[in-house]
Short mmCIF file of C-alpha atoms in Angstrom, two decimals:
data_model
loop_
_atom_site.label_atom_id
_atom_site.label_comp_id
_atom_site.label_asym_id
_atom_site.label_seq_id
_atom_site.Cartn_x
_atom_site.Cartn_y
_atom_site.Cartn_z
CA MET A 1 -0.97 16.93 -10.42
CA LYS A 2 1.15 18.26 -7.92
CA ILE A 3 4.72 18.05 -8.68
CA ILE A 4 8.23 19.08 -7.07
CA LYS A 5 11.27 19.68 -9.16
CA ILE A 6 13.98 19.80 -6.59
CA THR A 7 17.35 21.40 -7.55
CA PRO A 8 20.81 19.10 -6.95
CA LEU A 9 23.41 19.79 -4.72
CA THR A 10 26.18 22.24 -5.85
CA GLY A 11 28.90 19.96 -4.31
CA PRO A 12 29.53 18.48 -1.27
CA VAL A 13 28.14 19.80 1.65
CA ALA A 14 28.34 19.40 5.37
CA ALA A 15 24.58 19.40 7.06
CA THR A 16 23.44 18.25 10.18
CA VAL A 17 19.76 16.72 10.20
CA ALA A 18 16.92 15.73 12.94
CA ILE A 19 15.52 12.61 11.66
CA PRO A 20 11.51 12.43 14.04
CA ARG A 21 11.08 10.57 16.47
CA CYS A 22 7.63 10.35 16.68
CA ALA A 23 5.61 12.48 13.80
CA PHE A 24 2.10 12.51 13.38
CA LYS A 25 1.76 10.36 10.21
CA ASP A 26 -0.32 8.17 8.54
CA ASP A 27 0.44 5.34 9.28
CA MET A 28 0.04 6.28 12.99
CA LEU A 29 -3.57 7.84 11.59
CA ALA A 30 -4.94 4.80 11.56
CA PRO A 31 -4.14 2.12 14.27
CA GLU A 32 -4.94 5.15 16.42
CA GLU A 33 -8.54 6.04 14.95
CA ALA A 34 -9.63 2.42 15.16
CA SER A 35 -8.51 1.72 19.07
CA ARG A 36 -10.76 5.08 19.27
CA GLN A 37 -13.41 3.83 17.41
CA VAL A 38 -13.93 0.52 19.85
CA GLY A 39 -13.43 2.72 22.53
CA SER A 40 -9.99 3.25 23.89
CA LEU A 41 -7.48 6.10 23.78
CA VAL A 42 -4.33 3.48 24.32
CA VAL A 43 -5.28 -0.52 24.32
CA VAL A 44 -3.38 -1.85 26.84
CA SER A 45 -4.10 -5.06 28.95
CA ASP A 46 -8.08 -4.52 29.32
CA VAL A 47 -10.14 -4.59 26.44
CA GLY A 48 -13.97 -4.73 28.96
CA ALA A 49 -14.44 -1.23 28.33
CA THR A 50 -15.28 -2.09 24.80
CA LYS A 51 -19.32 -2.19 23.87
CA GLU A 52 -20.51 -4.88 21.80
CA GLY A 53 -21.56 -2.95 18.74
CA GLU A 54 -20.85 -2.70 14.29
CA TYR A 55 -17.23 -0.98 13.52
CA HIS A 56 -15.82 -0.10 10.90
CA LEU A 57 -12.87 0.41 10.78
CA ASN A 58 -10.37 2.17 8.28
CA ALA A 59 -6.51 1.13 7.83
CA ASN A 60 -6.50 3.66 4.64
CA LEU A 61 -2.95 2.62 3.14
CA SER A 62 -1.36 1.12 6.16
CA GLY A 63 -0.33 -2.78 5.94
CA THR A 64 0.93 -2.06 9.63
CA ALA A 65 -2.33 -0.88 10.38
CA ILE A 66 -4.59 -3.33 9.04
CA ARG A 67 -2.60 -6.74 10.18
CA PHE A 68 -2.35 -5.20 13.50
CA ILE A 69 -5.47 -3.99 14.22
CA LEU A 70 -7.07 -7.36 12.86
CA ALA A 71 -5.31 -9.62 15.48
CA LEU A 72 -6.36 -7.25 17.93
CA SER A 73 -10.05 -6.93 16.80
CA ALA A 74 -10.51 -10.74 17.42
CA ILE A 75 -10.13 -10.38 21.20
CA VAL A 76 -12.59 -7.45 21.23
CA PRO A 77 -16.17 -7.45 21.35
CA GLY A 78 -18.60 -6.74 18.67
CA VAL A 79 -18.72 -6.91 14.85
CA LYS A 80 -15.59 -5.60 13.36
CA VAL A 81 -15.37 -4.51 9.78
CA ILE A 82 -12.02 -3.59 8.62
CA ARG A 83 -10.66 -2.31 5.31
CA GLY A 84 -8.38 -0.36 3.43
CA ARG A 85 -8.03 2.31 0.74
CA GLY A 86 -7.08 1.67 -3.07
CA ARG A 87 -3.82 -0.99 -3.18
CA LEU A 88 -4.22 -2.17 0.49
CA ASN A 89 -7.49 -4.09 -0.18
CA GLU A 90 -4.83 -6.06 -2.32
CA ARG A 91 -1.91 -7.21 0.18
CA PRO A 92 -2.59 -10.40 1.14
CA ILE A 93 -3.92 -11.08 4.73
CA ALA A 94 -4.36 -14.70 4.79
CA HIS A 95 -1.77 -16.27 6.47
CA LEU A 96 -2.94 -13.75 9.64
CA VAL A 97 -6.29 -15.25 9.05
CA GLU A 98 -5.46 -18.39 9.20
CA ALA A 99 -3.92 -18.21 12.05
CA LEU A 100 -5.87 -16.32 14.01
CA GLU A 101 -8.76 -19.24 12.68
CA GLN A 102 -6.38 -21.58 14.32
CA LEU A 103 -6.84 -19.97 17.74
CA GLY A 104 -10.63 -19.57 17.50
CA ALA A 105 -11.20 -16.71 15.72
CA ARG A 106 -14.79 -16.55 13.33
CA ILE A 107 -13.66 -13.86 10.42
CA GLU A 108 -15.33 -13.06 6.70
CA TYR A 109 -14.28 -11.63 4.13
CA VAL A 110 -16.16 -9.72 2.31
CA ASP A 111 -15.23 -8.88 -1.44
CA LYS A 112 -12.12 -11.15 -2.21
CA GLN A 113 -10.94 -14.53 -0.57
CA GLY A 114 -7.53 -13.73 1.01
CA TYR A 115 -7.83 -9.84 1.24
CA PRO A 116 -9.50 -6.99 2.34
CA PRO A 117 -11.90 -5.88 3.65
CA VAL A 118 -13.15 -8.64 6.70
CA ARG A 119 -15.20 -8.94 8.99
CA VAL A 120 -14.64 -10.09 12.34
CA LEU A 121 -17.55 -11.83 14.28
CA SER A 122 -15.21 -13.23 17.45
CA SER A 123 -14.08 -11.49 20.32
CA ARG A 124 -12.25 -14.03 21.90
CA LEU A 125 -9.68 -16.71 21.34
CA LYS A 126 -8.03 -19.83 22.97
CA PRO A 127 -4.24 -20.22 23.84
CA GLY A 128 -2.85 -22.41 22.15
CA THR A 129 0.03 -23.63 19.30
CA VAL A 130 -0.13 -21.83 15.87
CA ARG A 131 1.64 -22.52 12.41
CA MET A 132 1.72 -19.66 10.17
CA ARG A 133 4.22 -18.94 6.85
CA GLY A 134 7.03 -16.80 7.09
CA THR A 135 7.50 -15.46 3.64
CA VAL A 136 5.06 -12.83 3.39
CA SER A 137 5.59 -10.71 6.16
CA SER A 138 7.30 -10.40 9.70
CA GLN A 139 3.86 -8.19 10.59
CA PHE A 140 1.54 -11.41 10.33
CA LEU A 141 3.43 -12.79 13.42
CA SER A 142 3.92 -8.96 15.14
CA ALA A 143 0.61 -8.95 15.32
CA LEU A 144 0.02 -12.52 16.93
CA LEU A 145 3.03 -11.76 19.84
CA MET A 146 1.39 -8.23 20.37
CA ILE A 147 -1.78 -9.58 21.88
CA ALA A 148 -0.87 -13.44 23.09
CA PRO A 149 -0.97 -11.80 26.93
CA LEU A 150 -4.78 -11.24 26.35
CA VAL A 151 -5.14 -14.83 25.20
CA GLY A 152 -2.83 -17.06 27.31
CA GLU A 153 -0.17 -19.24 26.79
CA LEU A 154 1.08 -18.61 23.31
CA ARG A 155 3.35 -20.45 20.77
CA ILE A 156 3.90 -19.91 17.48
CA GLU A 157 6.05 -22.22 14.75
CA VAL A 158 6.89 -20.47 11.52
CA GLU A 159 7.45 -22.14 8.30
CA GLY A 160 9.19 -21.51 5.47
CA GLU A 161 12.50 -18.93 5.69
CA GLN A 162 11.05 -15.99 8.32
CA VAL A 163 11.17 -12.31 6.21
CA SER A 164 12.39 -9.36 8.23
CA ARG A 165 13.55 -10.86 11.45
CA PRO A 166 15.06 -7.29 12.31
CA TYR A 167 11.16 -6.40 12.99
CA ILE A 168 10.41 -9.01 15.11
CA ASP A 169 12.91 -8.10 16.96
CA MET A 170 11.64 -5.11 18.00
CA THR A 171 8.13 -6.44 18.39
CA ILE A 172 9.50 -8.24 21.51
CA ASP A 173 11.77 -5.56 22.56
CA ALA A 174 8.56 -3.05 22.67
CA MET A 175 6.96 -5.78 24.65
CA ARG A 176 9.32 -6.26 26.77
CA ALA A 177 9.27 -2.45 27.39
CA PHE A 178 5.81 -2.63 28.79
CA GLY A 179 6.58 -6.24 30.27
CA VAL A 180 6.00 -9.09 28.36
CA GLU A 181 8.27 -11.64 27.16
CA ALA A 182 8.40 -13.42 24.40
CA GLU A 183 10.71 -16.33 23.39
CA ASN A 184 12.49 -16.56 19.78
CA GLU A 185 13.99 -20.05 18.83
CA GLY A 186 16.21 -19.00 15.91
CA TYR A 187 13.13 -17.47 13.98
CA LYS A 188 11.37 -20.59 13.89
CA ARG A 189 9.61 -20.71 17.32
CA TYR A 190 8.27 -18.18 19.75
CA PHE A 191 7.00 -18.50 22.73
CA VAL A 192 4.61 -16.58 25.29
CA ARG A 193 4.28 -17.72 28.54
CA ALA A 194 0.78 -17.07 30.70
CA GLY A 195 -0.48 -15.07 33.28
CA GLN A 196 1.26 -11.87 31.75
CA ALA A 197 0.25 -8.03 31.61
CA TYR A 198 1.41 -5.07 29.39
CA ARG A 199 1.85 -2.06 32.15
CA ALA A 200 1.85 1.02 31.98
CA THR A 201 5.31 2.87 31.15
CA GLU A 202 7.37 5.84 29.61
CA TYR A 203 8.54 4.87 26.59
CA THR A 204 10.72 6.65 24.44
CA VAL A 205 10.04 6.67 20.44
CA GLU A 206 13.60 5.91 19.13
CA GLY A 207 14.57 8.29 16.00
CA ASP A 208 13.13 6.51 12.51
CA PHE A 209 16.38 4.59 11.07
CA SER A 210 13.86 4.41 7.96
CA SER A 211 13.82 8.01 7.51
CA ALA A 212 16.99 8.37 8.03
CA ALA A 213 18.57 6.01 4.89
CA TYR A 214 17.44 8.42 2.43
CA PHE A 215 19.94 10.86 3.68
CA PHE A 216 22.85 8.10 4.50
CA ALA A 217 22.14 7.51 0.41
CA ILE A 218 22.41 11.10 -0.66
CA ALA A 219 26.10 11.66 1.82
CA ALA A 220 27.27 8.87 -0.08
CA LEU A 221 26.00 10.09 -4.03
CA THR A 222 27.20 13.31 -3.58
CA GLY A 223 30.01 12.95 -1.34
CA SER A 224 28.73 14.58 1.40
CA THR A 225 29.70 14.95 4.79
CA LEU A 226 25.89 14.66 7.09
CA THR A 227 24.67 14.53 10.69
CA LEU A 228 21.73 12.42 11.43
CA THR A 229 20.95 12.62 14.91
CA ASN A 230 18.60 11.47 17.44
CA LEU A 231 19.71 8.31 16.37
CA ASN A 232 20.19 5.46 18.85
CA PRO A 233 23.95 3.66 17.23
CA LYS A 234 22.48 0.78 19.35
CA THR A 235 18.98 -0.09 17.90
CA VAL A 236 17.77 -2.99 16.80
CA GLN A 237 16.28 -0.86 13.80
CA ALA A 238 16.45 -3.23 10.82
CA ASP A 239 17.58 0.11 8.89
CA ILE A 240 20.41 0.75 10.31
CA ARG A 241 22.12 -2.08 8.80
CA PHE A 242 21.58 0.11 5.54
CA LEU A 243 24.87 1.91 6.86
CA LYS A 244 27.02 -1.53 6.27
CA ILE A 245 25.91 -1.54 2.78
CA LEU A 246 27.29 2.31 1.94
CA GLU A 247 30.23 1.01 4.23
CA GLY A 248 30.72 -1.46 1.82
CA MET A 249 30.67 0.77 -1.06
CA GLY A 250 33.26 2.53 0.23
CA ASN A 251 31.83 5.09 2.64
CA GLU A 252 32.77 6.54 6.01
CA VAL A 253 29.93 5.82 8.72
CA VAL A 254 31.05 7.30 12.02
CA TYR A 255 28.79 5.97 14.80
CA ARG A 256 28.20 8.65 17.58
CA GLU A 257 25.61 8.28 20.91
CA ASN A 258 22.86 10.22 19.48
CA ALA A 259 23.47 10.78 16.17
CA ILE A 260 25.29 8.96 13.01
CA VAL A 261 27.97 10.85 10.89
CA ILE A 262 28.31 9.76 6.78
CA ALA A 263 30.97 10.68 4.80
CA GLY A 264 30.11 10.15 1.64
CA LYS A 265 33.34 8.65 -0.63
CA GLY A 266 30.75 7.36 -3.78
CA VAL A 267 29.30 4.34 -4.85
CA LYS A 268 29.98 1.01 -6.18
CA ALA A 269 28.50 -2.10 -7.55
CA VAL A 270 27.31 -4.65 -4.74
CA SER A 271 25.82 -7.66 -4.64
CA VAL A 272 23.73 -7.84 -1.15
CA ASP A 273 20.94 -9.71 0.17
CA MET A 274 18.06 -7.53 1.76
CA ARG A 275 15.38 -10.01 3.10
CA ASP A 276 15.66 -8.53 6.79
CA CYS A 277 15.89 -4.80 5.34
CA PRO A 278 14.09 -4.70 2.12
CA ASP A 279 12.24 -1.09 2.78
CA GLN A 280 15.74 0.09 1.21
CA ALA A 281 16.03 -1.72 -1.70
CA GLN A 282 14.58 0.87 -3.11
CA THR A 283 17.48 3.21 -2.49
CA LEU A 284 19.97 1.19 -2.94
CA ALA A 285 18.62 0.83 -6.87
CA VAL A 286 18.87 3.93 -6.89
CA LEU A 287 22.55 4.18 -6.38
CA ALA A 288 22.91 1.61 -8.31
CA ALA A 289 22.06 3.30 -11.13
CA PHE A 290 25.02 5.70 -10.68
CA ALA A 291 27.72 3.12 -9.73
CA LYS A 292 29.44 1.67 -13.13
CA GLY A 293 28.38 -2.33 -13.33
CA LYS A 294 26.33 -4.92 -11.98
CA THR A 295 24.03 -4.50 -8.68
CA THR A 296 22.06 -7.53 -6.90
CA ILE A 297 19.85 -7.52 -4.54
CA LYS A 298 18.27 -10.06 -3.32
CA GLY A 299 15.74 -11.37 -1.13
CA VAL A 300 13.06 -8.61 -2.66
CA GLN A 301 10.09 -10.75 -2.72
CA SER A 302 8.23 -8.56 0.05
CA LEU A 303 8.51 -5.93 -1.99
CA ARG A 304 5.44 -7.88 -4.33
CA VAL A 305 2.52 -7.03 -1.87
CA LYS A 306 3.60 -3.76 -0.95
CA GLU A 307 2.09 -0.36 -1.55
CA THR A 308 2.90 -0.65 -4.70
CA GLU A 309 4.00 -4.00 -6.84
CA ARG A 310 7.47 -2.33 -5.86
CA VAL A 311 10.00 -4.08 -8.11
CA VAL A 312 7.62 -3.60 -11.49
CA ALA A 313 7.34 -0.31 -10.43
CA ILE A 314 11.56 0.59 -9.86
CA GLU A 315 12.65 -1.52 -12.77
CA ARG A 316 9.81 0.36 -15.26
CA GLU A 317 11.38 4.13 -13.50
CA LEU A 318 14.86 3.19 -13.69
CA ARG A 319 14.38 2.24 -17.35
CA LYS A 320 13.36 5.26 -18.12
CA MET A 321 16.32 7.18 -17.01
CA SER A 322 17.92 5.18 -19.56
CA ILE A 323 18.92 2.45 -16.48
CA ARG A 324 19.06 -1.61 -17.25
CA ALA A 325 17.38 -3.88 -14.64
CA GLU A 326 15.77 -7.06 -14.58
CA SER A 327 14.35 -9.01 -11.36
CA THR A 328 13.69 -12.38 -10.77
CA GLU A 329 11.31 -13.55 -8.53
CA ASP A 330 13.11 -12.82 -5.56
CA THR A 331 16.05 -10.86 -6.63
CA LEU A 332 16.80 -7.32 -8.72
CA VAL A 333 19.63 -6.53 -11.00
CA VAL A 334 20.60 -2.79 -11.58
CA TYR A 335 23.32 -2.46 -14.38
CA GLY A 336 24.64 1.28 -13.31
CA GLY A 337 25.18 3.70 -16.10
CA SER A 338 24.54 7.77 -17.07
CA PRO A 339 20.76 7.96 -15.72
CA VAL A 340 19.29 10.65 -17.67
CA PRO A 341 16.80 13.06 -15.85
CA VAL A 342 12.80 12.46 -16.06
CA ARG A 343 9.80 12.36 -13.87
CA ILE A 344 9.22 10.27 -11.75
CA ASP A 345 5.84 7.80 -11.12
CA THR A 346 5.47 7.17 -7.47
CA TYR A 347 2.54 5.44 -7.47
CA GLY A 348 0.66 6.16 -4.24
CA ASP A 349 3.99 4.69 -2.67
CA HIS A 350 6.24 7.07 -0.27
CA ARG A 351 9.68 5.02 -0.85
CA MET A 352 9.19 5.71 -4.53
CA ALA A 353 9.33 9.45 -3.83
CA MET A 354 11.59 9.26 -1.17
CA SER A 355 14.06 6.95 -2.92
CA PHE A 356 14.19 8.98 -6.17
CA ALA A 357 14.76 11.65 -4.65
CA VAL A 358 17.85 10.95 -3.75
CA ALA A 359 18.61 10.84 -7.26
CA ALA A 360 17.44 14.55 -7.48
CA THR A 361 20.61 15.37 -5.07
CA LYS A 362 22.41 14.04 -7.96
CA LEU A 363 20.72 15.10 -11.24
CA PRO A 364 19.59 18.18 -11.80
CA GLY A 365 15.91 18.33 -14.40
CA MET A 366 14.69 15.18 -11.79
CA GLU A 367 10.73 15.80 -11.27
CA ILE A 368 8.52 13.27 -8.44
CA ALA A 369 5.26 13.70 -9.01
CA ASP A 370 2.33 13.03 -6.56
CA PRO A 371 4.93 14.63 -3.72
CA ASP A 372 2.67 14.46 -0.81
CA VAL A 373 2.32 10.21 -0.55
CA VAL A 374 5.50 11.07 2.00
CA ALA A 375 3.06 11.85 4.78
CA LYS A 376 2.34 8.27 4.81
CA THR A 377 5.96 8.17 7.05
CA PHE A 378 8.10 10.97 6.89
CA PRO A 379 5.41 14.04 6.09
CA ARG A 380 8.36 16.94 7.08
CA PHE A 381 10.59 14.98 3.92
CA TRP A 382 10.65 17.12 1.03
CA LYS A 383 11.51 20.24 4.53
CA SER A 384 14.59 17.91 5.61
CA LEU A 385 15.61 17.71 2.09
CA ALA A 386 15.60 21.57 1.62
CA LEU A 387 17.80 21.62 5.31
CA ALA A 388 20.43 19.11 3.61
CA GLY A 389 20.92 21.41 0.72
CA ALA A 390 19.10 20.69 -1.66
CA PRO A 391 15.94 22.86 -1.97
CA PHE A 392 12.73 22.56 -3.95
CA ASP A 393 9.77 23.79 -5.99
CA THR A 394 6.19 23.27 -6.39
CA VAL A 395 4.60 22.93 -9.90
CA TYR A 396 0.87 21.97 -10.27
CA GLU A 397 -0.26 21.25 -13.56
CA HIS A 398 -3.69 20.51 -14.86
CA PRO A 399 -4.61 22.19 -11.82
CA ASN A 400 -8.51 21.23 -9.52
CA VAL A 401 -11.99 23.07 -10.05
CA ILE A 402 -13.27 22.85 -6.52
CA LEU A 403 -17.11 23.16 -6.22
CA ILE A 404 -18.59 23.86 -3.08
CA GLY A 405 -22.09 24.44 -1.83
CA MET A 406 -25.01 22.94 0.03
CA ARG A 407 -26.51 20.12 -0.63
CA GLY A 408 -28.54 19.97 -3.69
CA GLY A 409 -27.58 23.22 -4.70
CA GLY A 410 -26.30 22.13 -8.18
CA LYS A 411 -23.32 21.12 -7.77
CA THR A 412 -23.46 18.14 -9.40
CA ALA A 413 -25.17 18.89 -12.04
CA VAL A 414 -22.38 22.02 -12.70
CA GLY A 415 -19.53 19.03 -12.11
CA ARG A 416 -20.81 17.28 -15.10
CA ALA A 417 -21.08 20.14 -17.32
CA LEU A 418 -17.34 21.18 -15.82
CA ALA A 419 -15.65 17.38 -16.52
CA GLU A 420 -17.74 17.37 -20.26
CA LYS A 421 -16.29 20.68 -20.85
CA THR A 422 -13.40 20.43 -20.44
CA LYS A 423 -12.54 16.46 -20.41
CA LYS A 424 -11.88 16.36 -16.70
CA GLU A 425 -12.74 13.61 -14.65
CA LEU A 426 -15.65 14.26 -11.85
CA VAL A 427 -14.91 13.13 -8.17
CA ASP A 428 -17.64 13.53 -5.99
CA VAL A 429 -16.06 14.08 -1.99
CA ASP A 430 -19.46 11.87 -0.68
CA ASP A 431 -19.34 9.15 -3.26
CA LEU A 432 -15.47 8.42 -1.88
CA ILE A 433 -16.70 9.13 1.80
CA GLU A 434 -19.88 6.57 1.18
CA GLU A 435 -16.90 3.57 -0.39
CA ARG A 436 -14.85 4.28 2.12
CA GLU A 437 -17.15 3.86 4.93
CA GLY A 438 -19.26 1.03 3.59
CA MET A 439 -22.44 2.88 4.02
CA LYS A 440 -24.72 5.96 3.23
CA ILE A 441 -23.53 9.48 4.38
CA ALA A 442 -26.85 9.79 6.39
CA GLU A 443 -26.42 6.41 7.94
CA THR A 444 -22.82 7.40 8.83
CA VAL A 445 -23.96 10.23 10.57
CA ALA A 446 -26.79 8.78 12.33
CA LYS A 447 -24.83 6.09 13.69
CA ARG A 448 -21.14 8.33 14.32
CA GLY A 449 -22.71 12.17 13.71
CA TRP A 450 -21.68 15.50 12.10
CA GLU A 451 -17.94 15.69 13.68
CA TYR A 452 -17.23 12.38 12.85
CA PHE A 453 -18.66 12.20 9.05
CA ARG A 454 -16.45 16.12 8.58
CA ASP A 455 -13.52 14.77 9.94
CA ARG A 456 -13.54 11.96 7.25
CA GLU A 457 -14.40 14.58 4.65
CA SER A 458 -11.44 16.10 5.53
CA GLU A 459 -9.90 12.97 5.07
CA VAL A 460 -10.50 11.97 1.32
CA VAL A 461 -10.39 16.13 0.67
CA ALA A 462 -6.46 16.05 1.54
CA PHE A 463 -6.20 13.15 -0.55
CA LEU A 464 -7.68 15.20 -3.64
CA HIS A 465 -5.23 18.07 -4.41
CA HIS A 466 -4.68 15.62 -7.71
CA LEU A 467 -8.01 15.38 -9.01
CA PRO A 468 -9.46 17.58 -11.25
CA VAL A 469 -13.19 18.36 -10.79
CA VAL A 470 -14.22 17.93 -7.39
CA GLY A 471 -17.63 18.49 -5.26
CA GLU A 472 -17.46 18.97 -1.22
CA ASP A 473 -20.56 20.07 0.54
CA GLY A 474 -19.89 23.35 2.67
CA LEU A 475 -17.34 23.93 4.66
CA ARG A 476 -17.50 25.09 8.17
CA PRO A 477 -15.16 27.53 9.87
CA GLY A 478 -11.71 26.23 10.68
CA ASP A 479 -11.91 23.32 8.01
CA GLN A 480 -9.57 25.58 5.63
CA GLU A 481 -6.62 25.03 8.15
CA ARG A 482 -8.28 21.02 9.12
CA ARG A 483 -7.79 20.46 5.49
CA GLY A 484 -4.68 21.85 5.28
CA GLY A 485 -4.82 24.66 3.42
CA HIS A 486 -7.00 23.02 0.87
CA ARG A 487 -7.63 26.10 -1.93
CA PRO A 488 -8.78 25.44 -5.55
CA ARG A 489 -5.81 25.55 -8.09
CA ARG A 490 -7.60 27.18 -11.02
CA ALA A 491 -11.22 28.51 -11.04
CA GLN A 492 -13.45 28.45 -7.73
CA GLU A 493 -17.09 29.21 -9.03
CA ALA A 494 -19.08 30.87 -6.40
CA LEU A 495 -22.97 29.63 -7.14
CA ARG A 496 -24.57 32.33 -4.74
CA GLY A 497 -28.38 32.22 -4.88
CA GLY A 498 -30.65 34.44 -2.92
CA GLY A 499 -30.43 32.98 0.58
CA ARG A 500 -33.83 32.58 1.80
CA ARG A 501 -34.96 30.61 -1.40
CA ASP A 502 -31.60 28.06 -0.81
CA ARG A 503 -33.09 27.10 2.42
CA HIS A 504 -37.05 26.72 1.83
CA ARG A 505 -34.81 24.21 -0.61
CA TYR A 506 -33.00 22.63 1.62
CA GLN A 507 -35.46 22.46 4.32
CA TYR A 508 -38.02 20.93 1.75
CA ASP A 509 -35.62 18.70 0.22
CA PRO A 510 -32.55 17.38 2.39
CA ARG A 511 -32.11 14.38 0.20
CA ARG A 512 -29.13 15.51 -2.07
CA GLU A 513 -29.01 11.69 -3.53
CA ASP A 514 -33.13 12.75 -5.02
CA ARG A 515 -31.51 15.95 -6.41
CA ARG A 516 -28.66 14.18 -8.66
CA GLY A 517 -29.78 14.80 -12.29
CA ALA A 518 -32.90 17.14 -11.46
CA GLU A 519 -33.31 20.84 -13.16
CA THR A 520 -30.65 23.00 -11.82
CA SER A 521 -31.66 26.38 -12.08
CA GLY A 522 -30.48 29.80 -9.53
CA ALA A 523 -27.02 30.46 -10.29
CA ALA A 524 -26.08 27.00 -10.62
CA GLY A 525 -28.88 26.45 -14.18
CA SER A 526 -26.61 30.11 -14.78
CA PHE A 527 -23.74 29.10 -14.80
CA MET A 528 -23.86 26.46 -16.71
CA ARG A 529 -26.01 28.37 -19.27
CA ARG A 530 -22.97 30.53 -19.48
CA LEU A 531 -20.47 27.40 -19.61
CA ARG A 532 -22.11 26.23 -22.95
#
């Protein structure tokens, strides 16, 4: 397991942190890869170049990606199987599926009703009126709005209270920049007129206020003065509202042309509704742990269907810190006190890691487990944190054993023996790839080629640093760099057989599945005898 130990700020600091405008983060890679698979580098108004066929599109852990890809898939040719990884397949998409079906989409659930994966059979939608609920996610509505010019005249009527309204403003603002107007009637009705088309344009991506918010919070908690650059003070981004909350706590904020300066003055208990900026509810809850009194955070219902059940996760970690926290369906209450340092479990959630890192800049002895989850939205977060005055150390507990070798070389047999001997879990990279792709390795290679398979293999390996015994096939030149410097953290056993003998075995029986559990000979057999 990888753990980060953060050194708290020694006192109030003055520092400048550049907030990234556009980083190659996991949430961007999934929709880009899906667009590439269906024949487009960038999808604009012409989907005619997309060919008939069956496409397996993986959104990995990105809720944004799976919702946007699903809507787009309903208007491009072919059969599209869309899935996620882990928790994403437990996040509801029924409201979006039902809305698309109102426009003529044919969509089947592959496993559980209302959740990914899904199979999209349609390639065209009809203009008309859609009624959909707005209580779960604004991304359902954004997905429909963005495909509207490719459908024709579209009206959307929202039932119930619309959550995360600023994200809808951002969607409409981006559509306008590319030549399409969408009318918003009080967040209850939307109208996109027929005859509009997206046009190519130069578009500058703003610095991300969601990323900046953690540094705003650090300044408030530690009494520091931080300057965050690459930020537009006139943005429509939802998380700029977090600054108003911090001002309500007594902190001073200065808005400059391309930067925000926050002078931290401390934190105090507040009562706020975060329905329009729910991504920072976790950060506020962490600040509330240090504030005297009762902090009430309303509008948190959408957090229950995010990367993890965030309300439960926040409560659990705050209680570990000796902070009382309780919740209802849409409200989280935190009673500030004297938090104690603990190891924070991140639940595979990038925002859990970054939110509790805020506490670590104040509280000595805090540890963040599985810190690489921040790659989902802010890959350079830990380096930016160090630039703000909070350096960190990386520690590996119970490091991995990595087995690398050709197919049929004995990895599976050796891995099983090692796992039994060390009481660790055995993970086979090929098994995980087959699960993600929904087909056997041979089928993946036949349909998409070795280069595609090796790319998927690299992605899987990047996520396996915290697992104990991992088996994978041979590395190619350059794979060390492609896999982010992936190395065994504890031991590496070279299973060396005679080159001529291994080539003969590989040529004679290339079907690795048939060799699993077979008698292991050569270097692998010798190693297993020593292990016993």
